[in-house]
PDB file of C-alpha atoms in Angstrom:
ATOM      1  CA  UNK I1295      -3.047  33.585  13.413  1.00  0.00           C
ATOM      2  CA  UNK I1296      -5.429  30.710  12.616  1.00  0.00           C
ATOM      3  CA  UNK I1297      -4.699  26.998  13.469  1.00  0.00           C
ATOM      4  CA  UNK I1298      -4.868  23.970  11.070  1.00  0.00           C
ATOM      5  CA  UNK I1299      -4.967  20.234  11.631  1.00  0.00           C
ATOM      6  CA  UNK I1300      -3.567  17.823   9.214  1.00  0.00           C
ATOM      7  CA  UNK I1301      -6.099  15.828   7.249  1.00  0.00           C
ATOM      8  CA  UNK I1302      -6.172  12.247   7.951  1.00  0.00           C
ATOM      9  CA  UNK I1303      -4.563  10.773   4.784  1.00  0.00           C
ATOM     10  CA  UNK I1304      -3.211   7.309   4.311  1.00  0.00           C
ATOM     11  CA  UNK I1305       0.156   7.127   2.893  1.00  0.00           C
ATOM     12  CA  UNK I1306       2.519   4.460   1.606  1.00  0.00           C
ATOM     13  CA  UNK I1307       6.078   4.445   3.353  1.00  0.00           C
ATOM     14  CA  UNK I1308       9.020   2.255   3.683  1.00  0.00           C
ATOM     15  CA  UNK I1309      11.940   2.334   5.948  1.00  0.00           C
ATOM     16  CA  UNK I1310      15.493   2.323   4.566  1.00  0.00           C
ATOM     17  CA  UNK I1311      17.463  -0.157   6.929  1.00  0.00           C
ATOM     18  CA  UNK I1312      20.591   0.110   4.896  1.00  0.00           C
ATOM     19  CA  UNK I1313      20.146  -3.427   4.062  1.00  0.00           C
ATOM     20  CA  UNK I1314      16.618  -3.342   1.928  1.00  0.00           C
ATOM     21  CA  UNK I1315      17.882  -1.892  -1.357  1.00  0.00           C
ATOM     22  CA  UNK I1316      15.873  -3.792  -3.629  1.00  0.00           C
ATOM     23  CA  UNK I1317      12.651  -3.127  -1.722  1.00  0.00           C
ATOM     24  CA  UNK I1318      13.461   0.706  -1.688  1.00  0.00           C
ATOM     25  CA  UNK I1319      14.277   0.672  -5.438  1.00  0.00           C
ATOM     26  CA  UNK I1320      10.953  -1.144  -6.065  1.00  0.00           C
ATOM     27  CA  UNK I1321       9.157   1.099  -3.953  1.00  0.00           C
ATOM     28  CA  UNK I1322      10.501   4.598  -5.509  1.00  0.00           C
ATOM     29  CA  UNK I1323      10.645   3.087  -9.127  1.00  0.00           C
ATOM     30  CA  UNK I1324      11.982   6.017 -11.451  1.00  0.00           C
ATOM     31  CA  UNK I1325      12.635   8.146  -8.528  1.00  0.00           C
ATOM     32  CA  UNK I1326      15.512   5.926  -7.208  1.00  0.00           C
ATOM     33  CA  UNK I1327      18.458   8.226  -7.887  1.00  0.00           C
ATOM     34  CA  UNK I1328      21.506   6.317  -6.582  1.00  0.00           C
ATOM     35  CA  UNK I1329      23.134   4.154  -3.573  1.00  0.00           C
ATOM     36  CA  UNK I1330      26.125   5.174  -1.577  1.00  0.00           C
ATOM     37  CA  UNK I1331      27.076   1.963   0.011  1.00  0.00           C
ATOM     38  CA  UNK I1332      29.869   3.125   2.274  1.00  0.00           C
ATOM     39  CA  UNK I1333      27.674   5.792   4.042  1.00  0.00           C
ATOM     40  CA  UNK I1334      24.577   3.379   3.932  1.00  0.00           C
ATOM     41  CA  UNK I1335      22.705   6.180   2.086  1.00  0.00           C
ATOM     42  CA  UNK I1336      20.231   6.255  -1.021  1.00  0.00           C
ATOM     43  CA  UNK I1337      19.355   8.999  -2.939  1.00  0.00           C
ATOM     44  CA  UNK I1338      15.699   9.611  -4.203  1.00  0.00           C
ATOM     45  CA  UNK I1339      14.227  12.125  -6.497  1.00  0.00           C
ATOM     46  CA  UNK I1340      11.776  14.396  -5.039  1.00  0.00           C
ATOM     47  CA  UNK I1341       9.675  17.479  -6.317  1.00  0.00           C
ATOM     48  CA  UNK I1342      12.521  19.726  -4.706  1.00  0.00           C
ATOM     49  CA  UNK I1343      15.449  17.737  -6.404  1.00  0.00           C
ATOM     50  CA  UNK I1344      17.540  14.698  -5.194  1.00  0.00           C
ATOM     51  CA  UNK I1345      17.591  14.198  -1.277  1.00  0.00           C
ATOM     52  CA  UNK I1346      19.802  11.936   0.603  1.00  0.00           C
ATOM     53  CA  UNK I1347      18.085   9.145   2.644  1.00  0.00           C
ATOM     54  CA  UNK I1348      20.046   7.867   5.711  1.00  0.00           C
ATOM     55  CA  UNK I1349      19.746   4.750   7.201  1.00  0.00           C
ATOM     56  CA  UNK I1350      16.581   4.304   9.282  1.00  0.00           C
ATOM     57  CA  UNK I1351      14.878   7.108   7.570  1.00  0.00           C
ATOM     58  CA  UNK I1352      11.622   6.506   6.138  1.00  0.00           C
ATOM     59  CA  UNK I1353      10.809   7.280   2.413  1.00  0.00           C
ATOM     60  CA  UNK I1354       7.197   8.507   2.072  1.00  0.00           C
ATOM     61  CA  UNK I1355       4.944   8.362  -1.075  1.00  0.00           C
ATOM     62  CA  UNK I1356       2.758  11.468  -0.774  1.00  0.00           C
ATOM     63  CA  UNK I1357      -0.843  11.837  -2.043  1.00  0.00           C
ATOM     64  CA  UNK I1358       0.215  13.072  -5.499  1.00  0.00           C
ATOM     65  CA  UNK I1359       2.787  10.435  -5.991  1.00  0.00           C
ATOM     66  CA  UNK I1360       5.988  12.454  -4.879  1.00  0.00           C
ATOM     67  CA  UNK I1361       8.462  10.933  -2.761  1.00  0.00           C
ATOM     68  CA  UNK I1362      10.241  12.477   0.235  1.00  0.00           C
ATOM     69  CA  UNK I1363      12.368  11.330   3.057  1.00  0.00           C
ATOM     70  CA  UNK I1364      11.231  11.627   6.802  1.00  0.00           C
ATOM     71  CA  UNK I1365      13.361  10.981   9.897  1.00  0.00           C
ATOM     72  CA  UNK I1366      12.128   8.168  12.295  1.00  0.00           C
ATOM     73  CA  UNK I1367      11.267  10.524  15.152  1.00  0.00           C
ATOM     74  CA  UNK I1368       9.207  12.733  13.007  1.00  0.00           C
ATOM     75  CA  UNK I1369       7.612   9.563  11.176  1.00  0.00           C
ATOM     76  CA  UNK I1370       6.683   8.093  14.647  1.00  0.00           C
ATOM     77  CA  UNK I1371       5.297  11.469  15.837  1.00  0.00           C
ATOM     78  CA  UNK I1372       3.124  11.831  12.730  1.00  0.00           C
ATOM     79  CA  UNK I1373       2.198   8.620  11.399  1.00  0.00           C
ATOM     80  CA  UNK I1374       0.741   5.411  12.774  1.00  0.00           C
ATOM     81  CA  UNK I1375       0.307   1.999  11.040  1.00  0.00           C
ATOM     82  CA  UNK I1376      -3.087   1.324   9.301  1.00  0.00           C
ATOM     83  CA  UNK I1377      -4.504  -2.276   9.435  1.00  0.00           C
ATOM     84  CA  UNK I1378      -5.247  -3.349   5.996  1.00  0.00           C
ATOM     85  CA  UNK I1379      -9.008  -3.799   5.500  1.00  0.00           C
ATOM     86  CA  UNK I1380     -10.051  -7.555   4.595  1.00  0.00           C
ATOM     87  CA  UNK I1381     -10.687  -7.959   0.831  1.00  0.00           C
ATOM     88  CA  UNK I1382     -14.127  -7.937  -0.269  1.00  0.00           C
ATOM     89  CA  UNK I1383     -15.780 -11.241  -0.736  1.00  0.00           C
ATOM     90  CA  UNK I1384     -18.841 -12.307  -2.597  1.00  0.00           C
ATOM     91  CA  UNK I1385     -21.258 -14.985  -1.536  1.00  0.00           C
ATOM     92  CA  UNK I1386     -23.168 -17.152  -3.999  1.00  0.00           C
ATOM     93  CA  UNK I1387     -25.951 -19.618  -2.734  1.00  0.00           C
ATOM     94  CA  UNK I1388     -27.498 -22.669  -4.532  1.00  0.00           C
ATOM     95  CA  UNK I1389     -31.152 -22.562  -4.792  1.00  0.00           C
ATOM     96  CA  UNK I1390     -31.549 -26.259  -4.459  1.00  0.00           C
ATOM     97  CA  UNK I1391     -29.042 -27.350  -1.466  1.00  0.00           C
ATOM     98  CA  UNK I1392     -28.490 -23.861  -0.059  1.00  0.00           C
ATOM     99  CA  UNK I1393     -24.771 -24.459  -0.454  1.00  0.00           C
ATOM    100  CA  UNK I1394     -22.695 -21.182  -0.173  1.00  0.00           C
ATOM    101  CA  UNK I1395     -19.633 -20.394  -2.121  1.00  0.00           C
ATOM    102  CA  UNK I1396     -17.326 -17.573  -1.369  1.00  0.00           C
ATOM    103  CA  UNK I1397     -15.410 -15.632  -4.144  1.00  0.00           C
ATOM    104  CA  UNK I1398     -12.810 -12.865  -4.128  1.00  0.00           C
ATOM    105  CA  UNK I1399     -14.447 -11.523  -7.325  1.00  0.00           C
ATOM    106  CA  UNK I1400     -17.930 -10.877  -8.655  1.00  0.00           C
ATOM    107  CA  UNK I1401     -18.939 -13.661 -10.895  1.00  0.00           C
ATOM    108  CA  UNK I1402     -21.351 -13.051 -13.795  1.00  0.00           C
ATOM    109  CA  UNK I1403     -24.750 -14.983 -13.672  1.00  0.00           C
ATOM    110  CA  UNK I1404     -24.109 -18.448 -15.133  1.00  0.00           C
ATOM    111  CA  UNK I1405     -20.456 -18.551 -14.331  1.00  0.00           C
ATOM    112  CA  UNK I1406     -21.268 -20.530 -10.800  1.00  0.00           C
ATOM    113  CA  UNK I1407     -23.516 -23.711 -10.933  1.00  0.00           C
ATOM    114  CA  UNK I1408     -24.709 -26.202  -8.497  1.00  0.00           C
ATOM    115  CA  UNK I1409     -27.393 -28.862  -9.385  1.00  0.00           C
ATOM    116  CA  UNK I1410     -27.135 -27.781 -13.104  1.00  0.00           C
ATOM    117  CA  UNK I1411     -28.733 -24.299 -12.076  1.00  0.00           C
ATOM    118  CA  UNK I1412     -26.841 -21.042 -11.845  1.00  0.00           C
ATOM    119  CA  UNK I1413     -25.883 -19.983  -8.218  1.00  0.00           C
ATOM    120  CA  UNK I1414     -27.743 -16.603  -6.783  1.00  0.00           C
ATOM    121  CA  UNK I1415     -25.668 -13.869  -5.217  1.00  0.00           C
ATOM    122  CA  UNK I1416     -26.436 -13.587  -1.945  1.00  0.00           C
ATOM    123  CA  UNK I1417     -27.066 -10.192  -0.169  1.00  0.00           C
TER     124      UNK I1417
END
């Protein structure tokens, strides 16, 4: 029998605490099926039909957009938190005074000016 290793894939997930119903509804969208307040359970549509998610279970969004529940111990053994990467920033420099302006989005030539001259994107 051959052995296989799971590919490193980043997934989105949320833990159902029993108190964050709105967050879970927002996360699952049209796949939210129902809520059983007395049992602190929610029901989520999966590719295999509706599944019950108990308090402290995780709801995982798979790589094809599918949702499925996962028990906390399995989640902890399988996944680790990913540090979000820093958003890309663009630097623009004035050709006269060397002033630098940072922007979260790329600017078109002529959108940023200093000394009445367009600023140049810094490499």
